[in-house]
PDB file of C-alpha atoms in Angstrom:
ATOM      1  CA  GLU A   1      50.942 -81.733  -1.015  1.00 48.00           C
ATOM      2  CA  THR A   2      48.615 -81.077   1.894  1.00 56.00           C
ATOM      3  CA  GLY A   3      45.125 -79.811   2.469  1.00 92.00           C
ATOM      4  CA  VAL A   4      42.162 -79.882   0.088  1.00 95.00           C
ATOM      5  CA  THR A   5      42.840 -79.343  -3.591  1.00 95.00           C
ATOM      6  CA  GLN A   6      40.179 -78.505  -6.154  1.00 96.00           C
ATOM      7  CA  THR A   7      40.483 -78.586  -9.980  1.00 96.00           C
ATOM      8  CA  PRO A   8      39.844 -76.822 -12.163  1.00 96.00           C
ATOM      9  CA  ARG A   9      39.957 -73.445 -10.402  1.00 95.00           C
ATOM     10  CA  HIS A  10      37.923 -71.864 -13.199  1.00 95.00           C
ATOM     11  CA  LEU A  11      35.476 -73.450 -15.654  1.00 95.00           C
ATOM     12  CA  VAL A  12      33.353 -71.960 -18.381  1.00 94.00           C
ATOM     13  CA  MET A  13      30.870 -74.240 -19.995  1.00 92.00           C
ATOM     14  CA  GLY A  14      27.816 -74.116 -22.245  1.00 89.00           C
ATOM     15  CA  MET A  15      24.463 -75.371 -21.167  1.00 87.00           C
ATOM     16  CA  THR A  16      24.819 -78.570 -23.245  1.00 86.00           C
ATOM     17  CA  ASN A  17      28.312 -79.490 -22.012  1.00 87.00           C
ATOM     18  CA  LYS A  18      29.254 -82.157 -19.638  1.00 92.00           C
ATOM     19  CA  LYS A  19      32.168 -81.420 -17.245  1.00 94.00           C
ATOM     20  CA  SER A  20      33.382 -82.515 -13.827  1.00 96.00           C
ATOM     21  CA  LEU A  21      34.846 -80.802 -10.783  1.00 97.00           C
ATOM     22  CA  LYS A  22      37.407 -82.702  -8.747  1.00 98.00           C
ATOM     23  CA  CYS A  23      38.360 -82.489  -5.085  1.00 97.00           C
ATOM     24  CA  GLU A  24      41.169 -84.307  -3.367  1.00 97.00           C
ATOM     25  CA  GLN A  25      42.100 -84.189   0.287  1.00 96.00           C
ATOM     26  CA  HIS A  26      45.345 -85.239   1.872  1.00 93.00           C
ATOM     27  CA  LEU A  27      44.315 -84.852   5.463  1.00 94.00           C
ATOM     28  CA  GLY A  28      43.216 -88.394   6.213  1.00 92.00           C
ATOM     29  CA  HIS A  29      39.597 -87.216   6.674  1.00 93.00           C
ATOM     30  CA  ASN A  30      36.663 -89.534   6.108  1.00 90.00           C
ATOM     31  CA  ALA A  31      33.988 -86.976   5.304  1.00 91.00           C
ATOM     32  CA  MET A  32      33.771 -84.742   2.268  1.00 93.00           C
ATOM     33  CA  TYR A  33      31.301 -82.074   1.216  1.00 93.00           C
ATOM     34  CA  TRP A  34      30.235 -79.970  -1.765  1.00 95.00           C
ATOM     35  CA  TYR A  35      29.002 -76.447  -1.131  1.00 94.00           C
ATOM     36  CA  LYS A  36      27.667 -73.848  -3.515  1.00 95.00           C
ATOM     37  CA  GLN A  37      28.375 -70.140  -3.037  1.00 94.00           C
ATOM     38  CA  SER A  38      26.324 -67.810  -5.220  1.00 92.00           C
ATOM     39  CA  ALA A  39      26.951 -64.088  -5.393  1.00 87.00           C
ATOM     40  CA  LYS A  40      25.811 -62.287  -2.253  1.00 80.00           C
ATOM     41  CA  LYS A  41      24.294 -65.514  -0.783  1.00 87.00           C
ATOM     42  CA  PRO A  42      25.381 -67.702   2.123  1.00 90.00           C
ATOM     43  CA  LEU A  43      27.090 -71.018   1.407  1.00 91.00           C
ATOM     44  CA  GLU A  44      24.619 -73.804   0.632  1.00 91.00           C
ATOM     45  CA  LEU A  45      25.349 -77.398   1.443  1.00 90.00           C
ATOM     46  CA  MET A  46      24.876 -79.674  -1.551  1.00 92.00           C
ATOM     47  CA  PHE A  47      26.137 -83.122  -0.703  1.00 92.00           C
ATOM     48  CA  VAL A  48      27.866 -84.937   2.184  1.00 90.00           C
ATOM     49  CA  TYR A  49      29.800 -88.171   1.960  1.00 90.00           C
ATOM     50  CA  ASN A  50      30.959 -90.051   5.064  1.00 85.00           C
ATOM     51  CA  PHE A  51      33.197 -93.073   4.444  1.00 81.00           C
ATOM     52  CA  LYS A  52      32.334 -92.938   0.756  1.00 77.00           C
ATOM     53  CA  GLU A  53      28.595 -93.160   1.463  1.00 79.00           C
ATOM     54  CA  GLN A  54      26.333 -90.242   0.616  1.00 79.00           C
ATOM     55  CA  THR A  55      24.627 -89.155   3.795  1.00 77.00           C
ATOM     56  CA  GLU A  56      23.011 -85.978   2.586  1.00 74.00           C
ATOM     57  CA  ASN A  57      21.568 -84.636  -0.608  1.00 75.00           C
ATOM     58  CA  ASN A  58      20.193 -81.195   0.006  1.00 74.00           C
ATOM     59  CA  SER A  59      17.491 -81.179  -2.630  1.00 83.00           C
ATOM     60  CA  VAL A  60      20.049 -80.640  -5.367  1.00 91.00           C
ATOM     61  CA  PRO A  61      18.812 -80.891  -9.013  1.00 92.00           C
ATOM     62  CA  SER A  62      19.841 -84.047 -10.833  1.00 92.00           C
ATOM     63  CA  ARG A  63      21.951 -82.041 -13.266  1.00 94.00           C
ATOM     64  CA  PHE A  64      24.512 -82.155 -10.448  1.00 95.00           C
ATOM     65  CA  SER A  65      25.795 -85.677  -9.834  1.00 94.00           C
ATOM     66  CA  PRO A  66      28.351 -86.390  -7.122  1.00 94.00           C
ATOM     67  CA  GLU A  67      30.800 -89.294  -7.025  1.00 94.00           C
ATOM     68  CA  CYS A  68      32.995 -90.402  -4.131  1.00 94.00           C
ATOM     69  CA  PRO A  69      35.201 -93.336  -5.182  1.00 93.00           C
ATOM     70  CA  ASN A  70      37.184 -93.225  -1.898  1.00 91.00           C
ATOM     71  CA  SER A  71      37.558 -91.050   1.200  1.00 89.00           C
ATOM     72  CA  SER A  72      40.187 -88.894  -0.448  1.00 93.00           C
ATOM     73  CA  HIS A  73      38.415 -87.993  -3.659  1.00 96.00           C
ATOM     74  CA  LEU A  74      35.164 -86.331  -4.500  1.00 96.00           C
ATOM     75  CA  PHE A  75      33.776 -85.367  -7.872  1.00 97.00           C
ATOM     76  CA  LEU A  76      30.864 -83.256  -9.006  1.00 97.00           C
ATOM     77  CA  HIS A  77      29.672 -84.173 -12.481  1.00 96.00           C
ATOM     78  CA  LEU A  78      27.844 -81.418 -14.290  1.00 95.00           C
ATOM     79  CA  HIS A  79      25.477 -81.730 -17.265  1.00 92.00           C
ATOM     80  CA  THR A  80      22.858 -79.559 -18.917  1.00 92.00           C
ATOM     81  CA  LEU A  81      23.448 -76.762 -16.422  1.00 93.00           C
ATOM     82  CA  GLN A  82      21.620 -73.453 -16.390  1.00 93.00           C
ATOM     83  CA  PRO A  83      23.087 -69.959 -16.208  1.00 93.00           C
ATOM     84  CA  GLU A  84      21.828 -69.623 -12.657  1.00 93.00           C
ATOM     85  CA  ASP A  85      24.157 -72.506 -11.735  1.00 95.00           C
ATOM     86  CA  SER A  86      27.115 -70.119 -12.169  1.00 96.00           C
ATOM     87  CA  ALA A  87      28.746 -69.935  -8.727  1.00 96.00           C
ATOM     88  CA  LEU A  88      31.796 -70.843  -6.695  1.00 95.00           C
ATOM     89  CA  TYR A  89      31.719 -74.551  -5.763  1.00 97.00           C
ATOM     90  CA  LEU A  90      33.628 -75.329  -2.666  1.00 95.00           C
ATOM     91  CA  CYS A  91      34.779 -78.754  -1.486  1.00 96.00           C
ATOM     92  CA  ALA A  92      35.466 -79.409   2.192  1.00 94.00           C
ATOM     93  CA  SER A  93      36.563 -82.301   4.359  1.00 93.00           C
ATOM     94  CA  SER A  94      36.401 -83.214   8.040  1.00 90.00           C
ATOM     95  CA  GLN A  95      37.274 -85.961  10.445  1.00 88.00           C
ATOM     96  CA  GLY A  96      33.974 -87.552  10.989  1.00 75.00           C
ATOM     97  CA  THR A  97      30.632 -85.856  10.816  1.00 68.00           C
ATOM     98  CA  SER A  98      29.934 -85.173  14.480  1.00 67.00           C
ATOM     99  CA  GLY A  99      28.768 -81.768  15.637  1.00 61.00           C
ATOM    100  CA  ASN A 100      32.004 -80.110  16.598  1.00 68.00           C
ATOM    101  CA  ARG A 101      34.223 -81.179  13.787  1.00 78.00           C
ATOM    102  CA  GLU A 102      36.271 -78.537  11.927  1.00 84.00           C
ATOM    103  CA  LEU A 103      35.836 -78.137   8.231  1.00 88.00           C
ATOM    104  CA  PHE A 104      38.769 -77.748   5.893  1.00 92.00           C
ATOM    105  CA  PHE A 105      37.948 -76.011   2.603  1.00 93.00           C
ATOM    106  CA  GLY A 106      39.535 -76.102  -0.801  1.00 94.00           C
ATOM    107  CA  GLU A 107      40.153 -72.955  -2.887  1.00 93.00           C
ATOM    108  CA  GLY A 108      36.909 -73.466  -4.876  1.00 94.00           C
ATOM    109  CA  SER A 109      36.080 -73.985  -8.550  1.00 96.00           C
ATOM    110  CA  ARG A 110      34.486 -70.909 -10.096  1.00 95.00           C
ATOM    111  CA  LEU A 111      31.922 -72.066 -12.653  1.00 96.00           C
ATOM    112  CA  THR A 112      30.370 -69.926 -15.348  1.00 95.00           C
ATOM    113  CA  VAL A 113      27.563 -71.355 -17.448  1.00 94.00           C
ATOM    114  CA  LEU A 114      26.880 -69.509 -20.674  1.00 91.00           C
TER     115      LEU A 114
ATOM    116  CA  LYS B   1      15.063 -64.479   7.165  1.00 66.00           C
ATOM    117  CA  ASN B   2      18.420 -66.228   7.392  1.00 80.00           C
ATOM    118  CA  GLU B   3      19.035 -68.133  10.669  1.00 89.00           C
ATOM    119  CA  VAL B   4      22.449 -66.576  10.869  1.00 94.00           C
ATOM    120  CA  GLU B   5      22.672 -62.782  10.557  1.00 95.00           C
ATOM    121  CA  GLN B   6      25.959 -60.871  10.343  1.00 96.00           C
ATOM    122  CA  SER B   7      26.668 -57.251  10.708  1.00 96.00           C
ATOM    123  CA  PRO B   8      27.861 -55.147   9.130  1.00 97.00           C
ATOM    124  CA  GLN B   9      27.678 -56.432   5.540  1.00 95.00           C
ATOM    125  CA  ASN B  10      30.591 -54.270   4.508  1.00 96.00           C
ATOM    126  CA  LEU B  11      33.267 -52.604   6.622  1.00 97.00           C
ATOM    127  CA  THR B  12      36.063 -50.318   5.706  1.00 97.00           C
ATOM    128  CA  ALA B  13      38.777 -49.424   8.202  1.00 97.00           C
ATOM    129  CA  GLN B  14      42.147 -47.724   8.364  1.00 97.00           C
ATOM    130  CA  GLU B  15      45.163 -49.719   9.179  1.00 97.00           C
ATOM    131  CA  GLY B  16      45.573 -50.047  12.898  1.00 97.00           C
ATOM    132  CA  GLU B  17      41.934 -49.742  13.809  1.00 97.00           C
ATOM    133  CA  PHE B  18      40.103 -52.175  16.075  1.00 98.00           C
ATOM    134  CA  ILE B  19      37.508 -54.159  14.149  1.00 97.00           C
ATOM    135  CA  THR B  20      34.384 -55.879  15.392  1.00 98.00           C
ATOM    136  CA  ILE B  21      32.110 -58.101  13.316  1.00 98.00           C
ATOM    137  CA  ASN B  22      28.906 -59.448  14.829  1.00 98.00           C
ATOM    138  CA  CYS B  23      26.939 -62.618  14.389  1.00 98.00           C
ATOM    139  CA  SER B  24      23.511 -63.389  15.686  1.00 97.00           C
ATOM    140  CA  TYR B  25      21.708 -66.724  15.262  1.00 95.00           C
ATOM    141  CA  SER B  26      18.275 -68.024  15.976  1.00 92.00           C
ATOM    142  CA  VAL B  27      18.795 -71.764  16.393  1.00 85.00           C
ATOM    143  CA  GLY B  28      20.267 -73.889  19.212  1.00 85.00           C
ATOM    144  CA  ILE B  29      23.833 -74.748  18.305  1.00 86.00           C
ATOM    145  CA  SER B  30      26.535 -77.178  19.224  1.00 84.00           C
ATOM    146  CA  ALA B  31      29.347 -74.971  17.780  1.00 89.00           C
ATOM    147  CA  LEU B  32      29.964 -71.688  16.053  1.00 94.00           C
ATOM    148  CA  HIS B  33      32.664 -71.153  13.471  1.00 94.00           C
ATOM    149  CA  TRP B  34      34.342 -68.056  12.155  1.00 97.00           C
ATOM    150  CA  LEU B  35      35.753 -68.465   8.668  1.00 96.00           C
ATOM    151  CA  GLN B  36      37.886 -66.196   6.470  1.00 96.00           C
ATOM    152  CA  GLN B  37      37.496 -66.096   2.697  1.00 94.00           C
ATOM    153  CA  HIS B  38      40.144 -64.363   0.603  1.00 89.00           C
ATOM    154  CA  PRO B  39      39.379 -62.890  -2.832  1.00 84.00           C
ATOM    155  CA  GLY B  40      40.646 -66.095  -4.559  1.00 79.00           C
ATOM    156  CA  GLY B  41      37.788 -67.959  -2.926  1.00 80.00           C
ATOM    157  CA  GLY B  42      39.473 -70.335  -0.521  1.00 87.00           C
ATOM    158  CA  ILE B  43      38.029 -70.497   2.980  1.00 92.00           C
ATOM    159  CA  VAL B  44      40.120 -70.854   6.142  1.00 92.00           C
ATOM    160  CA  SER B  45      38.700 -71.767   9.538  1.00 91.00           C
ATOM    161  CA  LEU B  46      39.676 -69.197  12.159  1.00 94.00           C
ATOM    162  CA  PHE B  47      37.792 -70.316  15.215  1.00 94.00           C
ATOM    163  CA  MET B  48      35.453 -73.017  16.389  1.00 92.00           C
ATOM    164  CA  LEU B  49      33.841 -72.246  19.728  1.00 92.00           C
ATOM    165  CA  SER B  50      30.890 -73.308  21.837  1.00 90.00           C
ATOM    166  CA  SER B  51      31.423 -71.039  24.856  1.00 92.00           C
ATOM    167  CA  GLY B  52      33.524 -68.197  26.193  1.00 93.00           C
ATOM    168  CA  LYS B  53      36.362 -66.672  24.263  1.00 96.00           C
ATOM    169  CA  LYS B  54      39.263 -67.754  22.088  1.00 96.00           C
ATOM    170  CA  LYS B  55      42.299 -65.772  20.964  1.00 96.00           C
ATOM    171  CA  HIS B  56      44.758 -66.379  18.140  1.00 94.00           C
ATOM    172  CA  GLY B  57      47.270 -63.657  17.464  1.00 96.00           C
ATOM    173  CA  ARG B  58      45.414 -60.445  16.706  1.00 97.00           C
ATOM    174  CA  LEU B  59      42.059 -62.217  16.387  1.00 97.00           C
ATOM    175  CA  ILE B  60      39.620 -62.754  19.267  1.00 98.00           C
ATOM    176  CA  ALA B  61      36.275 -64.553  19.063  1.00 98.00           C
ATOM    177  CA  THR B  62      33.613 -64.443  21.790  1.00 98.00           C
ATOM    178  CA  ILE B  63      30.273 -66.137  22.102  1.00 97.00           C
ATOM    179  CA  ASN B  64      27.303 -65.564  24.420  1.00 96.00           C
ATOM    180  CA  ILE B  65      25.125 -68.726  24.251  1.00 93.00           C
ATOM    181  CA  GLN B  66      22.292 -67.122  26.205  1.00 94.00           C
ATOM    182  CA  GLU B  67      22.074 -64.163  23.918  1.00 95.00           C
ATOM    183  CA  LYS B  68      22.812 -66.268  20.746  1.00 95.00           C
ATOM    184  CA  HIS B  69      25.455 -63.821  19.703  1.00 97.00           C
ATOM    185  CA  SER B  70      29.148 -63.966  18.747  1.00 98.00           C
ATOM    186  CA  SER B  71      31.693 -61.335  17.877  1.00 98.00           C
ATOM    187  CA  LEU B  72      34.959 -61.495  15.993  1.00 98.00           C
ATOM    188  CA  HIS B  73      37.474 -58.803  16.882  1.00 98.00           C
ATOM    189  CA  ILE B  74      40.644 -57.822  15.081  1.00 98.00           C
ATOM    190  CA  THR B  75      43.163 -55.713  16.881  1.00 97.00           C
ATOM    191  CA  ALA B  76      45.674 -53.498  15.066  1.00 97.00           C
ATOM    192  CA  SER B  77      44.131 -54.265  11.668  1.00 97.00           C
ATOM    193  CA  HIS B  78      46.322 -54.648   8.641  1.00 97.00           C
ATOM    194  CA  PRO B  79      45.533 -54.510   4.901  1.00 96.00           C
ATOM    195  CA  ARG B  80      46.237 -58.273   4.734  1.00 95.00           C
ATOM    196  CA  ASP B  81      43.208 -58.754   6.997  1.00 96.00           C
ATOM    197  CA  SER B  82      40.992 -57.642   4.016  1.00 96.00           C
ATOM    198  CA  ALA B  83      38.720 -60.548   3.329  1.00 96.00           C
ATOM    199  CA  VAL B  84      35.195 -61.788   3.758  1.00 96.00           C
ATOM    200  CA  TYR B  85      34.520 -63.091   7.325  1.00 97.00           C
ATOM    201  CA  ILE B  86      31.763 -65.695   7.608  1.00 97.00           C
ATOM    202  CA  CYS B  87      29.973 -66.859  10.668  1.00 97.00           C
ATOM    203  CA  ALA B  88      28.534 -70.384  10.627  1.00 94.00           C
ATOM    204  CA  VAL B  89      26.696 -72.423  13.204  1.00 92.00           C
ATOM    205  CA  ARG B  90      26.035 -76.154  13.529  1.00 85.00           C
ATOM    206  CA  SER B  91      22.989 -77.585  15.329  1.00 78.00           C
ATOM    207  CA  GLY B  92      23.402 -80.810  17.155  1.00 66.00           C
ATOM    208  CA  ASN B  93      25.258 -83.680  15.510  1.00 59.00           C
ATOM    209  CA  ASN B  94      23.807 -83.367  12.018  1.00 60.00           C
ATOM    210  CA  ASN B  95      25.631 -82.292   8.928  1.00 62.00           C
ATOM    211  CA  ASP B  96      23.824 -79.080   8.398  1.00 70.00           C
ATOM    212  CA  MET B  97      25.970 -76.018   9.023  1.00 81.00           C
ATOM    213  CA  ARG B  98      24.113 -72.719   8.550  1.00 88.00           C
ATOM    214  CA  PHE B  99      26.148 -69.868   7.194  1.00 92.00           C
ATOM    215  CA  GLY B 100      25.863 -66.121   7.438  1.00 94.00           C
ATOM    216  CA  ALA B 101      26.119 -64.021   4.272  1.00 93.00           C
ATOM    217  CA  GLY B 102      29.513 -62.726   5.311  1.00 95.00           C
ATOM    218  CA  THR B 103      31.071 -59.422   6.170  1.00 97.00           C
ATOM    219  CA  ARG B 104      33.405 -57.884   3.636  1.00 96.00           C
ATOM    220  CA  LEU B 105      36.255 -56.137   5.380  1.00 97.00           C
ATOM    221  CA  THR B 106      38.618 -53.724   3.624  1.00 97.00           C
ATOM    222  CA  VAL B 107      41.511 -52.364   5.568  1.00 97.00           C
ATOM    223  CA  LYS B 108      43.222 -49.387   3.942  1.00 97.00           C
ATOM    224  CA  PRO B 109      46.862 -48.504   4.516  1.00 95.00           C
TER     225      PRO B 109
END
């Protein structure tokens, strides 16, 4: 298995549920990212991890909680979400975080909050 | 106003046509990326460039740093080229990549 793998691909949850999105990369990269893509809006950076350390939290509400246990795995824990949080959540990885690094994206997890 | 503007927002073409998608940005950049997003959601990096021109198969990307403008061209377009094409720029060495809203391309047979 190669590349960046996200699970689940689709998730429907109620506002009181707790769920998690998982991302795994098999590229030997040391940086991982969560992005949010809402309908008809540009991608928004949520979190960045470099060597398992969070280096960026882009003013994301606390109902989104990231976890990076190692350089290959990244989670996004979700609790008490709002319907406006429904979006495509994309994970990406890169080799380092310098300016000209290339990002490799997963297929995304499409979240619907009822 | 978004720092990265793409045009057109939507584009429909007949198979075989030459396609141009434009991207203008308002910040200083270290690199510009062209990405392709298929209906399933996954994103693939097509090009990363900081000057000049790059070519890969039927795809060509150009950038004019002075004018802060980039174009993505597709020659001999095919229905399988139908996707959303996204322009993204990175400023300096930080983590912040700014994305355009995307251009939805539909190529009809």
